[in-house]
CSV table of N, CA and C in Angstrom, one decimal:
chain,number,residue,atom,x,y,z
A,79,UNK,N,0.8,-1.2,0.0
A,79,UNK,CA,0.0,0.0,0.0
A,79,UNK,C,0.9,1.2,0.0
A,80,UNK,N,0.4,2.3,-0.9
A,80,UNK,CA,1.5,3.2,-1.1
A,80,UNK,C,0.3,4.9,-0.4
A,81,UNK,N,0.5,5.4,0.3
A,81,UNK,CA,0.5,6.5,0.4
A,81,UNK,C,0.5,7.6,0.2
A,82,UNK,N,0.0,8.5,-0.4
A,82,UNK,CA,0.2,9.9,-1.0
A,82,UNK,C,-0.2,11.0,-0.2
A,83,UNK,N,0.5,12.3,0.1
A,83,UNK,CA,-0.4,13.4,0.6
A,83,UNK,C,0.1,14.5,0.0
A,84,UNK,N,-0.6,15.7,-0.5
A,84,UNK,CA,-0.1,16.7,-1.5
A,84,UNK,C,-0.1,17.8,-0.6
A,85,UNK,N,-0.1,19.0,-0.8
A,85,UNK,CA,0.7,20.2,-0.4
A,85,UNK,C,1.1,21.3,-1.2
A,86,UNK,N,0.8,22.3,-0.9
A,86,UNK,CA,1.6,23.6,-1.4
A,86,UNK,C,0.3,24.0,-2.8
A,87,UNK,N,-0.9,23.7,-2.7
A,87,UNK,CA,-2.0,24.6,-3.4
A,87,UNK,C,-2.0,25.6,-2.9
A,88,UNK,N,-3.1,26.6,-4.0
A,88,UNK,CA,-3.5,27.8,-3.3
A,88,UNK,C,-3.7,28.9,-4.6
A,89,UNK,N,-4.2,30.0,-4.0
A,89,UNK,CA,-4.5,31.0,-5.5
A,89,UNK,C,-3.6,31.9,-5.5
A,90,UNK,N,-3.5,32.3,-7.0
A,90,UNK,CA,-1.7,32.8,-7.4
A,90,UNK,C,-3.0,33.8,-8.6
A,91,UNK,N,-1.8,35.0,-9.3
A,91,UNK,CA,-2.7,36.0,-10.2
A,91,UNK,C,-1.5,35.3,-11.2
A,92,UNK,N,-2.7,35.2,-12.7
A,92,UNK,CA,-2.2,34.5,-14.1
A,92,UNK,C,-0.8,35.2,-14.2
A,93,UNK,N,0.1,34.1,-14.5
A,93,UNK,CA,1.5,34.5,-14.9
A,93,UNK,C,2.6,34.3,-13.4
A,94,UNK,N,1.6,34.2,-12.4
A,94,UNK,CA,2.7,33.3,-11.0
A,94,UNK,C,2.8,31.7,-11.0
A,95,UNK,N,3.4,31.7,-10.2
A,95,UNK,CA,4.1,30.0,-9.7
A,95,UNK,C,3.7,29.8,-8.2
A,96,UNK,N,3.8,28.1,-8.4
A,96,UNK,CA,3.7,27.5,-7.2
A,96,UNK,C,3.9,26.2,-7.4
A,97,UNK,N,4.7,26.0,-6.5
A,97,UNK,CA,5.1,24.3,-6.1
A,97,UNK,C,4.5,23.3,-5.5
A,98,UNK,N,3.8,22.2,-6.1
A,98,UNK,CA,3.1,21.2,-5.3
A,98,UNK,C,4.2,20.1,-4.6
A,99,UNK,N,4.0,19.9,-3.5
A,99,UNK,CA,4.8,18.8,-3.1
A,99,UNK,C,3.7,17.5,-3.2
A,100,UNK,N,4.2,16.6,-2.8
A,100,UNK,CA,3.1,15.6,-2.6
A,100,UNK,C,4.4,14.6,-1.9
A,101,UNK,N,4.3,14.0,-0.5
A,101,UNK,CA,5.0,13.2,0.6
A,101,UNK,C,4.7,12.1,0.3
A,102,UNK,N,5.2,10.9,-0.2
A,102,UNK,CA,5.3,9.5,-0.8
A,102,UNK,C,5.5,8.7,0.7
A,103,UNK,N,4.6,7.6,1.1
A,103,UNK,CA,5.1,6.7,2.0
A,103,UNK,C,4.6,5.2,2.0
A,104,UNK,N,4.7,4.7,2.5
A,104,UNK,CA,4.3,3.0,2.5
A,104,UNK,C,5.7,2.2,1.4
A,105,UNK,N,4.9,1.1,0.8
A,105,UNK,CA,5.5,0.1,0.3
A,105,UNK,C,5.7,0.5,-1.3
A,106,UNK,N,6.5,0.5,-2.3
A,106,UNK,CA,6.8,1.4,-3.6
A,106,UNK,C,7.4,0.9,-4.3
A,107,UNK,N,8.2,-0.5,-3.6
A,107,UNK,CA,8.4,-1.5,-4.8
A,107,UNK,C,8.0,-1.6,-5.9
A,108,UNK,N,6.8,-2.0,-6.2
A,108,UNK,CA,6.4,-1.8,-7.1
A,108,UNK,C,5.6,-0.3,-8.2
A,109,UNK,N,6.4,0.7,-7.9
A,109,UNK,CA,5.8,1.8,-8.3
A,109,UNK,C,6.9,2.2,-9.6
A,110,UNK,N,6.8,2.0,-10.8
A,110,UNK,CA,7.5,2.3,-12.1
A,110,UNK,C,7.0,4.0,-12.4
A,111,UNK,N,6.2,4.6,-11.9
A,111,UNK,CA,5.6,5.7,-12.6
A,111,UNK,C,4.8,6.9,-11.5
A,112,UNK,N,5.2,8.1,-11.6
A,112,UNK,CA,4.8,8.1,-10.4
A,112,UNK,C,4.1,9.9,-11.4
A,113,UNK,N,3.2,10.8,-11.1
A,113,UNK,CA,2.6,11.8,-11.7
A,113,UNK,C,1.6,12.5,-10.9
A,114,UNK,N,1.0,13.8,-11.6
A,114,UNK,CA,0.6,14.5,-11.2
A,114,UNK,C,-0.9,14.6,-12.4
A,115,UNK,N,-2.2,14.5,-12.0
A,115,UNK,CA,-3.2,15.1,-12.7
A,115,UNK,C,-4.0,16.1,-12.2
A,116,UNK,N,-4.9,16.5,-12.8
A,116,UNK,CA,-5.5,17.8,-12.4
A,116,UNK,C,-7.1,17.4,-13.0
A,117,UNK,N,-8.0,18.0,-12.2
A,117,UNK,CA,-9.4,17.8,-12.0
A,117,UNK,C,-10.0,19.5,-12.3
A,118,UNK,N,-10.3,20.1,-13.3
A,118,UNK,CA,-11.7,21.2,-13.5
A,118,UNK,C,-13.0,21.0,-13.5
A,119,UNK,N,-13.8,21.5,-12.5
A,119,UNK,CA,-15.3,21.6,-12.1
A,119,UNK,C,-15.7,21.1,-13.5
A,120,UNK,N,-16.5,20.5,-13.7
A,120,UNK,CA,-17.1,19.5,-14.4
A,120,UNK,C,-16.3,19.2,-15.7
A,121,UNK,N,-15.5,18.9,-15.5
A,121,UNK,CA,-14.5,18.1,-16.6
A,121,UNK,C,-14.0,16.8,-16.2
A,122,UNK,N,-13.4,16.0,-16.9
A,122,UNK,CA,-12.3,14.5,-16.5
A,122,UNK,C,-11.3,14.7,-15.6
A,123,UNK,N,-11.0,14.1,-14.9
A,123,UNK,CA,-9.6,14.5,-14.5
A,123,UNK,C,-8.5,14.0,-15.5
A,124,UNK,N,-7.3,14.5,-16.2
A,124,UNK,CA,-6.8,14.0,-16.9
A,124,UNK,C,-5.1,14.7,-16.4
A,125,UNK,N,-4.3,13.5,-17.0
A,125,UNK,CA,-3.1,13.7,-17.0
A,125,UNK,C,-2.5,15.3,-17.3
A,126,UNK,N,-1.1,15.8,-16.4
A,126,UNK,CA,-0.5,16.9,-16.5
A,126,UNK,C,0.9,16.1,-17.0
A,127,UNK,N,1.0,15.3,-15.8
A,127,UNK,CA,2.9,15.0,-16.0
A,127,UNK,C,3.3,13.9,-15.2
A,128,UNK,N,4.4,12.8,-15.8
A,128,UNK,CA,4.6,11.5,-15.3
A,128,UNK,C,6.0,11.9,-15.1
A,129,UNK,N,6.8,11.4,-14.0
A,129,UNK,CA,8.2,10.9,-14.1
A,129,UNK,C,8.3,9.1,-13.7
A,130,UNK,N,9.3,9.2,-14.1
A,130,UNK,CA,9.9,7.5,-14.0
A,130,UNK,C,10.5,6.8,-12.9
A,131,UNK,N,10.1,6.2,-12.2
A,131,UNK,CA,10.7,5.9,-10.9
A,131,UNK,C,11.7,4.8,-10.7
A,132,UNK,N,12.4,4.1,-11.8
A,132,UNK,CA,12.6,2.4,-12.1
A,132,UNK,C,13.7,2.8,-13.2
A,133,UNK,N,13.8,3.5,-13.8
A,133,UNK,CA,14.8,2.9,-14.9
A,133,UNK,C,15.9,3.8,-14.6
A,134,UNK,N,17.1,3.3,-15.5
A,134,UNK,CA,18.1,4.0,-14.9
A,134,UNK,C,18.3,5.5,-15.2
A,135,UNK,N,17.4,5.9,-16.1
A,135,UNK,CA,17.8,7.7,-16.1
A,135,UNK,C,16.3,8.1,-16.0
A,136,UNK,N,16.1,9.2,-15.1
A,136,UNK,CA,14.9,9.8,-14.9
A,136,UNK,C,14.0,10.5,-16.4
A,137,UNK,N,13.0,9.5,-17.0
A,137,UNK,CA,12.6,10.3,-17.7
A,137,UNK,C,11.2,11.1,-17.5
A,138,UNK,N,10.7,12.3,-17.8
A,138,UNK,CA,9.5,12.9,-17.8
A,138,UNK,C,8.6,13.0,-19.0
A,139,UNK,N,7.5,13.4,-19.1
A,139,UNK,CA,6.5,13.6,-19.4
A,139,UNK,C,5.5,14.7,-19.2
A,140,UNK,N,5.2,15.7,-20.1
A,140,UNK,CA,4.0,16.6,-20.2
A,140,UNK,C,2.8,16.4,-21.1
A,141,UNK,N,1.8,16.8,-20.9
A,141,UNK,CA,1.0,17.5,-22.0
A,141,UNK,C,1.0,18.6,-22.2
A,142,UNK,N,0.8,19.1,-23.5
A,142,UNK,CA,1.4,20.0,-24.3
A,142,UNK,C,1.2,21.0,-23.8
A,143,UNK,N,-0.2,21.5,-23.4
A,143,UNK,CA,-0.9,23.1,-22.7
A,143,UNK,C,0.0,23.1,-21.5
A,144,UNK,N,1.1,22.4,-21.0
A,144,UNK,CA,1.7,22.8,-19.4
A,144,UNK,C,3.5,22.6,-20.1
A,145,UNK,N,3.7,22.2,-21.1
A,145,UNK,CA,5.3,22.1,-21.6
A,145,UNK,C,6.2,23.0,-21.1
A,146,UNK,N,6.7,23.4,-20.7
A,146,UNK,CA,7.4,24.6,-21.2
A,146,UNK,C,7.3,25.4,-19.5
A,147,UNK,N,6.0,25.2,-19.1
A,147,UNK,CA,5.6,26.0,-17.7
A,147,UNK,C,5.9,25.1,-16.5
A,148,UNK,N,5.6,24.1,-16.6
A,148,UNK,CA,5.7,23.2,-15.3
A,148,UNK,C,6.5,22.0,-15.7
A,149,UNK,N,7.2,21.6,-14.3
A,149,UNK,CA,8.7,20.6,-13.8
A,149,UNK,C,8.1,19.6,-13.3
A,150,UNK,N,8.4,18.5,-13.7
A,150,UNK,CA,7.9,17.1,-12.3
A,150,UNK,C,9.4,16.8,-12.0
A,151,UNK,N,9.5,16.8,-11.2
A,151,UNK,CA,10.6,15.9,-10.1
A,151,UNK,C,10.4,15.3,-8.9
A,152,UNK,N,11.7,14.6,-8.6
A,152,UNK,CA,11.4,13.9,-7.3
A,152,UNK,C,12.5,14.0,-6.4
A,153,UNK,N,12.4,13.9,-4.8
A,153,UNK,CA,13.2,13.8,-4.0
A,153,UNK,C,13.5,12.4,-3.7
A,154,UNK,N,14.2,11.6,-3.9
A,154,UNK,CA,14.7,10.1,-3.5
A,154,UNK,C,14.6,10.1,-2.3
A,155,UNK,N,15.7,11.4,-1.6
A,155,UNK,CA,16.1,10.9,-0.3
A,155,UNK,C,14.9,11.4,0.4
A,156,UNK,N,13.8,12.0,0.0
A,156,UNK,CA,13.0,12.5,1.1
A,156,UNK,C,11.7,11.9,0.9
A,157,UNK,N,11.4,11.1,-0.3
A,157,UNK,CA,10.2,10.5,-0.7
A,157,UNK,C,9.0,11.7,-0.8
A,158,UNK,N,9.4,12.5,-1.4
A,158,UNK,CA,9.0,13.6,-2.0
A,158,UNK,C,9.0,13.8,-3.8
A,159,UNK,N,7.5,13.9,-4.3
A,159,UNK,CA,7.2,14.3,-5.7
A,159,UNK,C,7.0,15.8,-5.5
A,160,UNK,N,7.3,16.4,-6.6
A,160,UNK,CA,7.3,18.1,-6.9
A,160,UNK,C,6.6,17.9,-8.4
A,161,UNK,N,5.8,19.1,-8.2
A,161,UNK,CA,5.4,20.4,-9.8
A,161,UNK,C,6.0,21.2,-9.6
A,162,UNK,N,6.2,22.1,-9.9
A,162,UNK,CA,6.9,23.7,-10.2
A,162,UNK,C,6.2,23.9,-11.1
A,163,UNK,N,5.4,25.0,-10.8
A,163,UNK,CA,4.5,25.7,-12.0
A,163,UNK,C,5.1,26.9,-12.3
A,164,UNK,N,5.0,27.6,-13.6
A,164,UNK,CA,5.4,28.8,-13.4
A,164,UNK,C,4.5,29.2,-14.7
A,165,UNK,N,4.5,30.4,-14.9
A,165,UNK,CA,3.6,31.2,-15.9
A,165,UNK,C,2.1,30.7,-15.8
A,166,UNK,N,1.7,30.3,-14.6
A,166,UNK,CA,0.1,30.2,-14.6
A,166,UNK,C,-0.9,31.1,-15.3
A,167,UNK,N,-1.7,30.2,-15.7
A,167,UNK,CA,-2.9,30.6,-16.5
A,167,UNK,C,-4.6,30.3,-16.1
A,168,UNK,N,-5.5,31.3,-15.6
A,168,UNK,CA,-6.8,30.9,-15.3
A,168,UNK,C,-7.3,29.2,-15.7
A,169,UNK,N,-6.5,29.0,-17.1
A,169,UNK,CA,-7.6,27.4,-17.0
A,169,UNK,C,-6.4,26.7,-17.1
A,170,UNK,N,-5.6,27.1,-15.7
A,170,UNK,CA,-4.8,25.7,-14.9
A,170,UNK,C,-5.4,25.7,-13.6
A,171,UNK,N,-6.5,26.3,-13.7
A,171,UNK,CA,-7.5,25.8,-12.4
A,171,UNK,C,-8.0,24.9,-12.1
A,172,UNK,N,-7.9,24.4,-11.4
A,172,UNK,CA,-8.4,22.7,-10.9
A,172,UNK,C,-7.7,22.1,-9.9
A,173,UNK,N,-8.2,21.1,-9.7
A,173,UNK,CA,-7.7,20.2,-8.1
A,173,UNK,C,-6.8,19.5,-8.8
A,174,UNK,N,-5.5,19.5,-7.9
A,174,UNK,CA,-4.2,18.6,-8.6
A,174,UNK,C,-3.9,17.9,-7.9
A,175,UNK,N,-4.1,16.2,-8.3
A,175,UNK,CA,-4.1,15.0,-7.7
A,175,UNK,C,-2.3,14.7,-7.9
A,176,UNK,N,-1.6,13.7,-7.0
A,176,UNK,CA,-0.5,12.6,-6.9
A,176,UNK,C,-1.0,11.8,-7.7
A,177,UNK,N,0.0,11.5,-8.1
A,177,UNK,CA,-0.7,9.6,-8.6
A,177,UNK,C,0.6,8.4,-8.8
A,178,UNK,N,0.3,7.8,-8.3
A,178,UNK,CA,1.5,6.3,-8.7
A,178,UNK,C,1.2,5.7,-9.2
A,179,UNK,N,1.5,5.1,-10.1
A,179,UNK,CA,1.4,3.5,-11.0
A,179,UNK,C,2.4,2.6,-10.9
A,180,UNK,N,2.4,1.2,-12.1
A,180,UNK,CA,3.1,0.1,-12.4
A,180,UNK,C,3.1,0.3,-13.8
A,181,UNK,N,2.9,1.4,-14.5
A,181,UNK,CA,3.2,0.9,-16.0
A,181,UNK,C,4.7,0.9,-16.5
A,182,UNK,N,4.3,0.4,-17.9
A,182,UNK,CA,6.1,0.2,-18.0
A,182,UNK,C,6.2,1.0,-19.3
A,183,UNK,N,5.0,1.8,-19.9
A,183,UNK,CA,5.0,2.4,-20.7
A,183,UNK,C,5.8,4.0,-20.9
A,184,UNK,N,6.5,3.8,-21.9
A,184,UNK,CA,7.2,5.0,-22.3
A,184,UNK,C,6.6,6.6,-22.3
A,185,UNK,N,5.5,6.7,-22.1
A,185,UNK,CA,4.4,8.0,-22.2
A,185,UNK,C,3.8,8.5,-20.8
A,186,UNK,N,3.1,9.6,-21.3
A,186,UNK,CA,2.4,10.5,-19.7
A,186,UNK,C,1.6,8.9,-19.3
A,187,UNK,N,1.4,8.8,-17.9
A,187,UNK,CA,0.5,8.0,-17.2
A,187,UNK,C,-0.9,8.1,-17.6
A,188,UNK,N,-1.3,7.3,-18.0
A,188,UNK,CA,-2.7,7.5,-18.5
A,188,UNK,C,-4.0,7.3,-17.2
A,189,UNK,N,-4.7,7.7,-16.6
A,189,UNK,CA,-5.8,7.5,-15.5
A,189,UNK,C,-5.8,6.4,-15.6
A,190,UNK,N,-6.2,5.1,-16.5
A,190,UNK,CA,-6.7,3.7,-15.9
A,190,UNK,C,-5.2,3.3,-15.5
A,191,UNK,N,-4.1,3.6,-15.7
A,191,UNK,CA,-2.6,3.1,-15.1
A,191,UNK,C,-2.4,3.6,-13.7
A,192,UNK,N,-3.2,4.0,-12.7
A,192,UNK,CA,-3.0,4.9,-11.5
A,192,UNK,C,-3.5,3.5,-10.6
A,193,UNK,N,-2.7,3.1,-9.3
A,193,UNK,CA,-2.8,2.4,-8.4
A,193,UNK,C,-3.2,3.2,-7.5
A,194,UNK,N,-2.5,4.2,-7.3
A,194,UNK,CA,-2.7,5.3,-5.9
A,194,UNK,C,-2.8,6.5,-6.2
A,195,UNK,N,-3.8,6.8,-5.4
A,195,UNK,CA,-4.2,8.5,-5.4
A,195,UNK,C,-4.2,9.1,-4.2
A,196,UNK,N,-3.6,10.8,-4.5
A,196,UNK,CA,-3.7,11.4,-2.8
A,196,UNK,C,-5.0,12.2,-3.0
A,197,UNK,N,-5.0,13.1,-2.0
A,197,UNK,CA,-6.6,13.2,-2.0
A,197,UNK,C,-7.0,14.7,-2.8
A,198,UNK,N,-5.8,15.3,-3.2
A,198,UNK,CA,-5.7,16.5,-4.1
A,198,UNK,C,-5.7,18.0,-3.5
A,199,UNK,N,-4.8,18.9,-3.9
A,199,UNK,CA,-4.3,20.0,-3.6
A,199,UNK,C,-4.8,20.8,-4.5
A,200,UNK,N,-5.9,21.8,-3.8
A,200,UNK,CA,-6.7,22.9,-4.9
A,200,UNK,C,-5.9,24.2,-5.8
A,201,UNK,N,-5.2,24.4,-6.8
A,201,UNK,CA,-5.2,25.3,-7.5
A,201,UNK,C,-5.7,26.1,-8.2
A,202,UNK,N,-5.8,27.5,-7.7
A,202,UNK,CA,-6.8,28.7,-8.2
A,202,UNK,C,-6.2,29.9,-9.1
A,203,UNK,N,-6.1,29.8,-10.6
A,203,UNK,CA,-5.6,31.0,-11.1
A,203,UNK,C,-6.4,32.5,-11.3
A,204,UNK,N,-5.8,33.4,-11.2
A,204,UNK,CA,-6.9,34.6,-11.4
A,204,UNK,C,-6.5,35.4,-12.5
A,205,UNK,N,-7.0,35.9,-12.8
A,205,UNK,CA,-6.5,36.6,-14.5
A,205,UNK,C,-6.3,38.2,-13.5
């Protein structure tokens, strides 16, 4: 059983930053994939950004509308995932979920590939 809790939401004016942490704990053996999605009032929740937790060089993952503005990384020694947002925009509003998986796939984590979820950290942009 793997653990998630997130951290560091909150409302920022279009064109600020902010850092999601999310604190990783329990059992992770089995965790190849580890990411960040985002939830808007009546939309899907769908993928932001995967990194790689298992192979030998850290690789990442975006979708396209966040390229360029936001970081996924990880703390090893602290069992710590990060976002770094920067250049915020009103519709990167939404609730921004952890997520871990087991896939072994080369691409962003897709929703049905998510074992664990934290319980989500609210992001509010304002124009």
């Amino acid at each position: 059983q793997v653990q998630l809790v997130e951290s560091g939401g909150g409302s920022v004016q279009a064109g600020g930053s902010l850092r999601l942490s999310c604190a990783v704990s329990g059992y992770t053996g089995s965790i190849t994939r580890m990411g960040w999605f985002r939830q808007a009032p009546g939309a899907e929740r769908e993928p932001v950004a995967t990194i790689t937790t298992n192979a030998p060089s850290t690789e990442t993952y975006y979708v396209p509308p966040v390229k360029g503005r936001f970081t996924v990384s990880r703390d090893n020694a602290a069992n710590t995932l990060f976002l770094q947002m920067t250049n915020l925009k009103p519709e990167d509003t939404a609730m921004y979920y952890c997520a871990a998986g087991s896939s072994f796939r080369w691409d962003i984590m897709a929703r049905a590939e998510v074992k664990y979820w934290g319980q989500g950290t609210q992001v509010t942009v304002s124009s």
